[in-house]
Amino acid sequence: MLERIQETAAFLKGKMHTCPETAIILGTGLGSLVNDITDKYEISYETIPNFPVSTVEGHSGKLIFGKLGNKDIMAMQGRFHFYEGYSMKEVTFPIRVMRELGIKTLFVSNAAGGMHPEFEIGDLMIITDHINFFPEHPLRGKNIPYGPRFPDMSEAYNKELIRKADEIAHEMGIKVQHGIYIGTQGPTYETPAEYKMFRILGADAVGMSTVPEVIVANHCGIRVFGMSVITDLGVEGKIVEVTHEEVQKAADQAQPLMTTIMRELINKV
């Protein structure tokens, strides 16, 4: 595994002419951020040794390098999901490659179903913690020596970055929620009983990504900031049939606000 990670990183280093320490996973709600990247150059996943290829509608598949404001960044346009049939090691492979490339901070976004009774469709939720409900752990197996066998997860989402994001949202007049994200394997959306169970467990929002990547980032010593856009509601009395198209539409409407917060925060890191 380590040899494959290093092989991929060596290939990318041969193509890179910038030295980013900041990475962004352009998940749902952050797609338009790519328009703010200047001096950019792109590498298709298909050309990268050992990289999986995204199969989900609405997700492209390339690494983008360039500047966001005055900061060198790398961005993943298209992530990998457990429900696509990948193993957790494949889902999180890019995070380990990021570590080899010198990434220090990771920004992630996702679409999520809101379960907190005060949430509404289109809300932005800063992730303060998560619950791992995936059936396979991304660190299962031989420990890769990027971190300890039993890594601490007491601050999976960096508190200083959360504080700065709150300041930016306040200055910009953007409403944000805080909450705990629970990650599940999908690809089905939740039943009303599952929404109720997850709420009892302490979750405020549920989605099908992010948690594996954040676990591996923490193992690699990469600090993390994450945001969800609430695209549907799992609140009793507000649950309605939901489609991927409706989720995408809600995310697109919230996108400018999330992009603003992320762009400003990245430039303050």
mmCIF file of C-alpha atoms in Angstrom, residues 1-3 5-6 89 96 99-100 139 141-151 216 218-221:
data_model
loop_
_atom_site.group_PDB
_atom_site.id
_atom_site.type_symbol
_atom_site.label_atom_id
_atom_site.label_comp_id
_atom_site.label_asym_id
_atom_site.label_seq_id
_atom_site.Cartn_x
_atom_site.Cartn_y
_atom_site.Cartn_z
ATOM 1 C CA MET A 1 0.000 0.000 0.000
ATOM 2 C CA LEU A 2 2.734 2.465 0.981
ATOM 3 C CA GLU A 3 4.609 1.752 -2.261
ATOM 4 C CA ILE A 5 0.905 5.764 -2.420
ATOM 5 C CA GLN A 6 4.512 6.823 -3.006
ATOM 6 C CA LYS A 89 -8.512 2.001 1.338
ATOM 7 C CA ARG A 96 -2.682 9.514 1.903
ATOM 8 C CA ARG A 99 0.113 13.624 2.916
ATOM 9 C CA GLU A 100 3.022 12.556 0.675
ATOM 10 C CA LEU A 139 -7.620 2.237 9.128
ATOM 11 C CA GLY A 141 -5.363 -3.626 8.459
ATOM 12 C CA LYS A 142 -1.647 -3.037 8.774
ATOM 13 C CA ASN A 143 -0.885 0.432 10.105
ATOM 14 C CA ILE A 144 0.672 2.745 7.536
ATOM 15 C CA PRO A 145 3.386 4.682 9.417
ATOM 16 C CA TYR A 146 1.857 8.125 8.871
ATOM 17 C CA GLY A 147 0.363 8.034 12.346
ATOM 18 C CA PRO A 148 -0.096 5.805 15.408
ATOM 19 C CA ARG A 149 -1.925 2.484 15.376
ATOM 20 C CA PHE A 150 -4.616 4.013 17.615
ATOM 21 C CA PRO A 151 -4.972 7.653 16.526
ATOM 22 C CA VAL A 216 -7.461 9.144 7.475
ATOM 23 C CA ASN A 218 -6.345 12.885 11.162
ATOM 24 C CA HIS A 219 -4.201 9.744 11.102
ATOM 25 C CA CYS A 220 -1.913 11.547 8.633
ATOM 26 C CA GLY A 221 -1.632 14.625 10.863
#
